[in-house]
Amino acid sequence: MSTSKAAISFDPSLPRTYSDSWREAYGQGTDTPRLSSYQSPDGEPVVFAYDSISLGGGQNIYTVEYPFGFWSNTKLGDKTHSLRIKGHFIGESYIAERTKLAAALQVPTDDDTPGFLDLPLWGRFKVVVVGWDIAEEKQKTGMSDISLELTRAGYSDTKRLDTAVSNLSKQNVDSAVSNLKKVSVASFEKAVEKSKDTNMLASGFVQLTKSLANIAGRVQGARAAMNSAVSKINSVTSLIAQGVRAPKELAQAFVSAVYGIVEGILEIKNAADETASYFMGSDDDGGDTNDSVMEKFIKRNEKNVIMNFLTATNYGLPDETVTEQQRNTKKAIENLYRMAAFGAVAQLFVKVDPETQSFEKQSGLWTLFEKLEKSIEKENPDVYEAVEETRIACAQTLLTYSYDRELTRYVRKAMPLLPLALYLGCDAEKIRSLNEVADSFLIEGDVIYV
């Protein structure tokens, strides 16, 4: 789920102190001095004598080291605040207090049900218990030493899930993919800006355009609808031929070409002349065989292109690498292709007609879609967020579709399609689409139906 700053409101600041004066914080001069205590969820505070505290924090830093002795640091966020407390129990009744604290520390804690640590000089912390130790020595009669290891309560998975669910209705695939496009280009430029090989850059994008040309060449329908996509693919090659080696310019042209294919497919699907040809065309014999074949091919465009882009999971440039610059450039190009393919699949996934799909087929595609997501390098937090939001938006859209779950029945003796459909209580055309029934209409063996 998305955990962007816009999506959550988590305040890592320290609690307010009771007073800036240590005497007032301890409650000196009052009838009830303030003492240190630990309180389990829904429990009573257990008071102990405070000896020392160690509070730790910092920043999570993503560091990249480059050849020739330089590096770069990117802040990813605050580290978890950890607390180490030392204290003791002393006096005639210390055994009872010690036992009460041990029992309180054994109560499970998490972000949704934290414990509470109260310290006069620091204030009241929501905490999760990591570890504790109670020690006694023979020489220290009537006394127990305690050590507590705690971490401050954070923003729980439950809250993150609730936040994400509340924002799902505001997301849609097109806007998520639009953001993914920008992040793809920006992250690629950043990945190679300080360590790139220009020859690998040119060779890599030539290989990518060949892959796109192969995908575009398999699209069925009016070729005019694909002219724009083909032109965008050729523009990448043209830039390379002109000697352009600017990472941002090449990445923008390539990403535009990928989504140009998607736009071409959707144009074919929605074009009025294509729709008319489904029903109005006929061959010399008065039949509609050729039109039916073309209709089937056009309906398969989304599925075929989805499958081609899903192979990006294992895509690798054939070029061998020797230097660090070559390896870095090759890795960045491959990741750019996976990100662009991921966005293209997301857009096409939600455009496939639910009536032509089955639960089993869609489940299989979704598994491959998640596999493609896992293959993307997401160390850049912007990439992680953009990919995550695209998947969530895609999943939310698909959840609104009604996919029938398939059942299987074994037919011992061949039956005509229509009687079998009546027997199974399933539409005849649905049986044909799920089983790819031949024109003989006689069916036997395992039959898939809904």
Coordinates of C-alpha atoms in Angstrom, one line a residue:
M1 CA 0.0 0.0 0.0
S2 CA 1.0 3.5 -0.5
T3 CA 2.8 5.1 2.4
S4 CA 3.5 8.5 0.9
K5 CA 3.5 11.5 3.1
A6 CA 0.3 12.6 1.4
A7 CA -1.4 9.4 2.3
I8 CA -0.6 9.3 6.0
S9 CA -0.2 11.6 8.9
F10 CA 2.5 10.2 11.2
D11 CA 4.2 12.6 13.7
P12 CA 7.6 11.3 14.8
S13 CA 8.3 14.3 17.1
L14 CA 9.0 13.7 20.8
P15 CA 6.3 14.0 23.5
R16 CA 5.9 17.3 25.3
T17 CA 7.9 17.5 28.5
Y18 CA 6.2 18.2 31.8
S19 CA 8.4 21.3 32.3
D20 CA 11.6 22.8 31.1
S21 CA 12.7 22.9 34.7
W22 CA 14.0 19.6 35.9
R23 CA 12.9 20.4 39.5
E24 CA 9.3 21.1 38.3
A25 CA 9.4 18.0 36.0
Y26 CA 10.2 15.8 39.0
G27 CA 7.5 17.6 41.0
Q28 CA 9.9 18.7 43.8
G29 CA 8.1 20.8 46.4
T30 CA 4.8 19.1 45.8
D31 CA 3.0 16.5 47.9
T32 CA 3.2 13.9 45.0
P33 CA 6.5 13.9 43.3
R34 CA 6.4 12.6 39.7
L35 CA 7.9 9.1 39.3
S36 CA 8.8 6.9 36.3
S37 CA 6.4 4.1 35.3
Y38 CA 5.5 1.6 32.7
Q39 CA 1.8 0.8 31.8
S40 CA 0.7 -2.2 29.7
P41 CA -2.3 -1.9 27.4
D42 CA -5.4 -1.6 29.5
G43 CA -3.3 -2.1 32.6
E44 CA -2.3 0.0 35.7
P45 CA 1.0 2.0 35.8
V46 CA 3.8 0.2 37.6
V47 CA 6.2 2.7 39.3
F48 CA 9.9 2.1 39.4
A49 CA 13.0 4.2 40.4
Y50 CA 14.6 5.6 37.2
D51 CA 18.4 5.5 36.9
S52 CA 19.2 6.3 33.2
I53 CA 17.7 6.6 29.7
S54 CA 19.3 6.2 26.3
L55 CA 17.1 7.5 23.4
G56 CA 18.4 6.7 19.9
G57 CA 17.3 7.8 16.4
G58 CA 18.6 9.1 13.1
Q59 CA 18.0 8.9 9.4
N60 CA 17.7 6.0 7.0
I61 CA 20.2 6.9 4.3
Y62 CA 20.5 5.2 0.9
T63 CA 24.1 5.5 -0.2
V64 CA 25.4 4.8 -3.7
E65 CA 29.2 4.4 -4.1
Y66 CA 30.8 5.1 -7.5
P67 CA 34.1 4.2 -9.0
F68 CA 37.0 6.7 -8.4
G69 CA 36.0 7.4 -4.9
F70 CA 32.8 9.4 -4.7
W71 CA 29.4 8.6 -3.4
S72 CA 25.9 10.1 -3.0
N73 CA 23.5 10.0 -0.1
T74 CA 19.7 10.1 -0.3
K75 CA 17.5 10.5 2.8
L76 CA 14.7 7.9 2.9
G77 CA 13.2 8.9 6.3
D78 CA 13.6 8.8 10.0
K79 CA 14.9 5.7 11.8
T80 CA 12.9 4.1 14.5
H81 CA 13.3 5.7 17.9
S82 CA 14.7 3.2 20.4
L83 CA 14.7 3.6 24.2
R84 CA 16.9 1.8 26.8
I85 CA 15.9 2.4 30.4
K86 CA 17.7 1.3 33.5
G87 CA 16.1 1.5 36.9
H88 CA 15.5 -0.4 40.1
F89 CA 13.0 -1.4 42.9
I90 CA 14.0 -1.1 46.5
G91 CA 12.3 -1.4 49.9
E92 CA 10.3 -3.9 51.9
S93 CA 7.7 -4.3 49.1
Y94 CA 10.0 -4.4 46.1
I95 CA 9.2 -8.1 45.3
A96 CA 5.5 -7.3 44.7
E97 CA 6.3 -4.3 42.5
R98 CA 9.0 -6.3 40.6
T99 CA 6.5 -9.1 39.9
K100 CA 3.8 -6.6 38.7
L101 CA 6.3 -5.0 36.3
A102 CA 7.3 -8.4 34.9
A103 CA 3.6 -9.3 34.4
A104 CA 3.0 -5.9 32.7
L105 CA 5.9 -6.4 30.3
Q106 CA 4.6 -9.8 29.2
V107 CA 1.4 -8.3 27.9
P108 CA 1.7 -8.2 24.0
T109 CA 2.2 -4.7 22.5
D110 CA 2.1 -3.4 19.0
D111 CA 1.4 -0.2 17.1
D112 CA -2.4 -0.5 17.6
T113 CA -2.1 -1.5 21.3
P114 CA 1.0 0.1 22.7
G115 CA 2.3 0.3 26.2
F116 CA 3.1 3.6 27.9
L117 CA 6.4 4.7 29.4
D118 CA 6.2 7.8 31.6
L119 CA 9.5 9.6 32.4
P120 CA 9.5 12.9 34.4
L121 CA 12.2 14.5 32.3
W122 CA 10.8 13.3 28.9
G123 CA 7.1 12.9 29.1
R124 CA 4.8 10.0 28.1
F125 CA 5.8 7.7 25.2
K126 CA 3.7 5.2 23.4
V127 CA 6.0 2.2 23.2
V128 CA 6.3 -1.4 22.0
V129 CA 8.3 -3.8 24.2
V130 CA 11.3 -5.3 22.6
G131 CA 13.1 -6.9 25.6
W132 CA 13.5 -6.6 29.3
D133 CA 15.7 -7.9 32.1
I134 CA 15.3 -8.0 35.9
A135 CA 18.4 -8.8 37.9
E136 CA 19.1 -9.3 41.6
E137 CA 22.4 -9.7 43.5
K138 CA 22.9 -11.3 46.8
Q139 CA 24.9 -8.4 48.0
K140 CA 22.1 -6.0 47.2
T141 CA 19.5 -7.2 49.6
G142 CA 16.0 -5.8 49.1
M143 CA 16.7 -4.5 45.7
S144 CA 16.2 -5.4 42.0
D145 CA 17.8 -3.8 38.9
I146 CA 15.7 -3.5 35.8
S147 CA 16.6 -2.9 32.1
L148 CA 14.0 -2.2 29.5
E149 CA 14.5 -2.2 25.7
L150 CA 11.6 -0.4 23.9
T151 CA 10.8 1.1 20.6
R152 CA 8.4 4.0 20.0
A153 CA 5.0 2.9 18.6
G154 CA 4.7 3.7 14.9
Y155 CA 2.1 3.9 12.2
S156 CA 0.4 0.5 12.2
D157 CA -0.4 -1.7 9.2
T158 CA -4.0 -1.5 10.2
K159 CA -4.0 2.3 9.9
R160 CA -2.0 2.1 6.6
L161 CA -4.5 -0.3 5.2
D162 CA -7.4 1.9 6.3
T163 CA -5.8 4.9 4.7
A164 CA -5.1 3.1 1.5
V165 CA -8.6 1.8 1.3
S166 CA -10.1 5.2 1.9
N167 CA -8.0 6.6 -1.0
L168 CA -8.7 3.8 -3.4
S169 CA -11.9 5.4 -4.8
K170 CA -9.9 8.5 -5.6
Q171 CA -7.3 6.6 -7.7
N172 CA -7.7 5.5 -11.3
V173 CA -5.4 3.6 -13.5
D174 CA -4.9 6.3 -16.1
S175 CA -3.8 8.9 -13.5
A176 CA -1.5 6.4 -11.7
V177 CA 0.1 5.4 -15.0
S178 CA 0.5 9.0 -16.0
N179 CA 2.6 9.5 -12.8
L180 CA 4.5 6.3 -13.4
K181 CA 5.5 7.6 -16.9
K182 CA 7.1 10.7 -15.3
V183 CA 8.8 8.7 -12.5
S184 CA 10.2 6.2 -15.1
V185 CA 11.9 8.9 -17.0
A186 CA 13.1 10.8 -13.9
S187 CA 14.4 7.7 -12.2
F188 CA 16.3 6.5 -15.3
E189 CA 17.9 9.9 -15.7
K190 CA 19.0 9.9 -12.1
A191 CA 20.3 6.3 -12.3
V192 CA 22.7 7.0 -15.1
E193 CA 23.5 10.7 -14.7
K194 CA 26.8 10.1 -12.9
S195 CA 27.8 6.7 -14.3
K196 CA 26.8 5.9 -17.9
D197 CA 28.3 4.3 -21.0
T198 CA 27.2 6.1 -24.1
N199 CA 27.8 3.1 -26.4
M200 CA 25.7 0.9 -24.1
L201 CA 23.1 3.6 -24.0
A202 CA 22.7 3.7 -27.8
S203 CA 22.9 -0.1 -28.2
G204 CA 20.4 -0.7 -25.4
F205 CA 17.7 1.6 -26.8
V206 CA 18.2 0.1 -30.3
Q207 CA 17.4 -3.3 -28.8
L208 CA 14.4 -1.9 -27.0
T209 CA 13.0 -0.4 -30.2
K210 CA 13.3 -3.8 -31.9
S211 CA 11.2 -5.4 -29.1
L212 CA 8.6 -2.7 -29.5
A213 CA 8.5 -3.0 -33.3
N214 CA 8.0 -6.7 -32.9
I215 CA 5.0 -6.1 -30.5
A216 CA 3.5 -3.5 -32.8
G217 CA 3.8 -5.7 -35.8
R218 CA 1.6 -8.3 -34.3
V219 CA -1.4 -6.0 -33.7
Q220 CA -4.4 -6.8 -35.9
G221 CA -6.7 -4.2 -37.3
A222 CA -6.5 -1.0 -39.3
R223 CA -2.8 -0.2 -39.7
A224 CA -3.6 3.5 -39.8
A225 CA -4.4 3.3 -36.1
M226 CA -0.9 2.1 -35.4
N227 CA 0.9 4.7 -37.6
S228 CA 1.4 7.0 -34.6
A229 CA 2.9 4.2 -32.5
V230 CA 5.2 3.1 -35.3
S231 CA 6.3 6.7 -35.8
K232 CA 7.1 7.0 -32.1
I233 CA 9.2 3.8 -32.2
N234 CA 11.1 5.1 -35.2
S235 CA 11.7 8.4 -33.4
V236 CA 13.8 6.6 -30.8
T237 CA 16.0 5.1 -33.6
S238 CA 16.2 8.5 -35.2
L239 CA 17.5 10.2 -32.1
I240 CA 20.2 7.5 -31.8
A241 CA 21.2 8.0 -35.4
Q242 CA 21.5 11.7 -34.9
G243 CA 24.0 11.1 -32.1
V244 CA 21.7 12.0 -29.2
R245 CA 22.9 10.4 -26.0
A246 CA 20.9 12.4 -23.4
P247 CA 19.4 9.9 -21.0
K248 CA 16.2 11.9 -20.4
E249 CA 15.5 12.5 -24.1
L250 CA 16.0 8.9 -25.0
A251 CA 13.9 7.7 -22.1
Q252 CA 11.0 10.1 -22.9
A253 CA 11.0 8.9 -26.5
F254 CA 11.0 5.3 -25.5
V255 CA 8.2 5.6 -22.9
S256 CA 6.1 7.5 -25.4
A257 CA 6.6 4.7 -27.9
V258 CA 5.5 2.1 -25.4
Y259 CA 2.3 3.9 -24.6
G260 CA 1.8 4.7 -28.3
I261 CA 1.2 1.0 -28.8
V262 CA -1.4 1.0 -26.1
E263 CA -3.1 4.0 -27.6
G264 CA -3.1 2.3 -31.0
I265 CA -4.7 -0.8 -29.7
L266 CA -7.4 1.1 -27.9
E267 CA -8.1 3.1 -31.0
I268 CA -8.6 0.0 -33.0
K269 CA -10.9 -1.4 -30.4
N270 CA -13.0 1.7 -30.3
A271 CA -12.9 2.8 -33.9
A272 CA -16.4 3.0 -35.5
D273 CA -15.2 1.6 -38.8
E274 CA -13.7 -1.4 -37.1
T275 CA -16.9 -2.0 -35.2
A276 CA -19.0 -1.7 -38.3
S277 CA -16.8 -4.2 -40.2
Y278 CA -17.6 -6.8 -37.5
F279 CA -21.2 -6.9 -38.5
M280 CA -21.5 -5.4 -42.0
G281 CA -18.8 -7.2 -44.0
S282 CA -19.4 -10.3 -46.0
D283 CA -17.6 -12.6 -48.4
D284 CA -18.6 -13.5 -51.9
D285 CA -20.6 -16.5 -50.7
G286 CA -22.8 -14.4 -48.5
G287 CA -21.0 -15.6 -45.3
D288 CA -19.1 -13.7 -42.7
T289 CA -16.1 -16.0 -42.2
N290 CA -13.4 -13.5 -42.9
D291 CA -15.0 -10.8 -40.7
S292 CA -15.5 -13.3 -37.8
V293 CA -11.8 -14.2 -38.0
M294 CA -10.7 -10.6 -38.0
E295 CA -13.1 -9.8 -35.1
K296 CA -11.5 -12.6 -33.1
F297 CA -8.0 -11.3 -33.8
I298 CA -8.9 -7.7 -32.9
K299 CA -10.4 -8.9 -29.6
R300 CA -7.2 -10.7 -28.8
N301 CA -5.0 -7.6 -29.4
E302 CA -5.1 -6.6 -25.7
K303 CA -4.4 -10.1 -24.5
N304 CA -1.6 -10.7 -27.0
V305 CA 0.2 -7.4 -26.2
I306 CA -0.3 -7.9 -22.5
M307 CA 1.5 -11.2 -22.8
N308 CA 4.3 -9.7 -24.8
F309 CA 4.9 -6.9 -22.2
L310 CA 4.7 -9.4 -19.3
T311 CA 7.8 -11.1 -20.7
A312 CA 9.7 -8.0 -19.6
T313 CA 10.0 -9.8 -16.2
N314 CA 12.9 -11.8 -17.6
Y315 CA 14.1 -9.2 -20.2
G316 CA 17.8 -8.7 -20.5
L317 CA 19.9 -6.9 -23.1
P318 CA 22.3 -9.2 -25.0
D319 CA 25.2 -6.8 -24.6
E320 CA 28.1 -8.0 -22.5
T321 CA 29.4 -5.6 -19.8
V322 CA 33.0 -5.1 -18.6
T323 CA 33.1 -1.7 -16.9
E324 CA 31.0 -0.4 -14.0
Q325 CA 29.5 2.2 -16.3
Q326 CA 28.3 -0.4 -18.7
R327 CA 26.8 -2.5 -16.0
N328 CA 25.0 0.5 -14.5
T329 CA 23.7 1.7 -17.9
K330 CA 22.5 -1.8 -18.9
K331 CA 20.7 -2.3 -15.5
A332 CA 19.0 1.1 -15.8
I333 CA 17.8 0.4 -19.3
E334 CA 16.3 -3.0 -18.4
N335 CA 14.5 -1.5 -15.4
L336 CA 13.1 1.3 -17.6
Y337 CA 11.6 -1.3 -19.9
R338 CA 10.1 -3.2 -17.0
M339 CA 8.5 0.0 -15.6
A340 CA 7.1 1.0 -19.0
A341 CA 5.8 -2.5 -19.6
F342 CA 4.2 -2.6 -16.2
G343 CA 2.3 0.6 -16.8
A344 CA 1.2 -0.6 -20.3
V345 CA -0.1 -3.9 -18.9
A346 CA -2.0 -2.0 -16.2
Q347 CA -3.8 0.2 -18.8
L348 CA -4.6 -2.8 -21.0
F349 CA -5.6 -5.1 -18.2
V350 CA -8.5 -3.0 -17.2
K351 CA -9.6 -2.5 -20.9
V352 CA -10.1 -6.2 -21.6
D353 CA -13.8 -7.0 -22.0
P354 CA -14.8 -9.0 -18.9
E355 CA -17.3 -10.9 -21.0
T356 CA -14.4 -12.5 -22.9
Q357 CA -12.4 -13.5 -19.9
S358 CA -12.7 -16.1 -17.2
F359 CA -11.7 -16.0 -13.5
E360 CA -9.0 -18.6 -14.1
K361 CA -7.5 -16.7 -17.0
Q362 CA -7.5 -13.4 -15.2
S363 CA -6.0 -15.0 -12.1
G364 CA -3.1 -16.3 -14.2
L365 CA -2.5 -12.9 -15.8
W366 CA -2.6 -11.2 -12.4
T367 CA 0.0 -13.6 -11.1
L368 CA 2.3 -12.7 -14.0
F369 CA 1.5 -9.0 -13.5
E370 CA 2.7 -9.3 -9.9
K371 CA 5.8 -11.2 -11.0
L372 CA 6.6 -8.3 -13.3
E373 CA 6.2 -5.8 -10.5
K374 CA 8.6 -7.8 -8.3
S375 CA 11.2 -7.7 -11.1
I376 CA 11.3 -3.9 -11.0
E377 CA 14.1 -2.3 -9.1
K378 CA 12.3 -0.1 -6.5
E379 CA 15.0 1.2 -4.2
N380 CA 14.2 4.7 -5.4
P381 CA 11.2 5.7 -3.1
D382 CA 9.5 7.6 -6.0
V383 CA 9.6 4.4 -8.1
Y384 CA 8.2 2.3 -5.2
E385 CA 5.3 4.6 -4.6
A386 CA 4.4 5.0 -8.3
V387 CA 4.5 1.3 -9.0
E388 CA 2.6 0.5 -5.8
E389 CA -0.2 3.0 -6.6
T390 CA -0.5 1.7 -10.2
R391 CA -1.0 -1.9 -9.0
I392 CA -3.6 -0.7 -6.3
A393 CA -5.5 1.3 -8.9
C394 CA -5.5 -1.6 -11.3
A395 CA -6.7 -4.1 -8.6
Q396 CA -9.4 -1.7 -7.5
T397 CA -10.8 -1.4 -11.1
L398 CA -10.7 -5.2 -11.7
L399 CA -12.6 -5.8 -8.4
T400 CA -15.5 -4.0 -9.9
Y401 CA -15.7 -6.5 -12.8
S402 CA -17.7 -9.7 -12.4
Y403 CA -15.6 -12.7 -13.4
D404 CA -17.3 -16.1 -13.2
R405 CA -15.4 -18.8 -11.4
E406 CA -15.1 -21.9 -13.7
L407 CA -16.3 -25.4 -12.8
T408 CA -15.3 -28.6 -14.6
R409 CA -17.6 -31.5 -15.5
Y410 CA -16.5 -34.7 -17.2
V411 CA -18.8 -35.7 -20.1
R412 CA -18.5 -39.5 -20.9
K413 CA -20.3 -39.5 -24.2
A414 CA -20.2 -36.8 -26.8
M415 CA -23.1 -34.4 -26.5
P416 CA -24.3 -31.6 -28.8
L417 CA -23.5 -28.1 -27.5
L418 CA -27.1 -26.9 -27.0
P419 CA -28.3 -29.8 -24.9
L420 CA -25.1 -29.7 -22.9
A421 CA -25.5 -26.0 -22.2
L422 CA -29.1 -26.6 -21.0
Y423 CA -27.9 -29.5 -18.8
L424 CA -25.1 -27.4 -17.2
G425 CA -27.2 -24.3 -17.0
C426 CA -24.5 -22.3 -18.8
D427 CA -24.8 -20.1 -21.9
A428 CA -23.7 -22.0 -25.0
E429 CA -21.4 -19.3 -26.3
K430 CA -19.7 -19.2 -22.9
I431 CA -19.0 -22.9 -23.1
R432 CA -17.6 -22.3 -26.6
S433 CA -15.3 -19.5 -25.5
L434 CA -14.0 -21.4 -22.4
N435 CA -13.4 -24.7 -24.2
E436 CA -12.7 -23.5 -27.8
V437 CA -15.3 -25.9 -29.1
A438 CA -14.9 -27.0 -32.7
D439 CA -17.7 -26.4 -35.3
S440 CA -18.9 -30.0 -34.9
F441 CA -20.6 -28.9 -31.7
L442 CA -20.1 -32.4 -30.2
I443 CA -18.4 -32.2 -26.9
E444 CA -16.9 -34.9 -24.6
G445 CA -14.3 -35.2 -21.9
D446 CA -13.6 -32.4 -19.4
V447 CA -15.9 -29.4 -20.0
I448 CA -15.3 -26.0 -18.4
Y449 CA -18.4 -24.0 -17.6
V450 CA -19.6 -21.3 -15.2

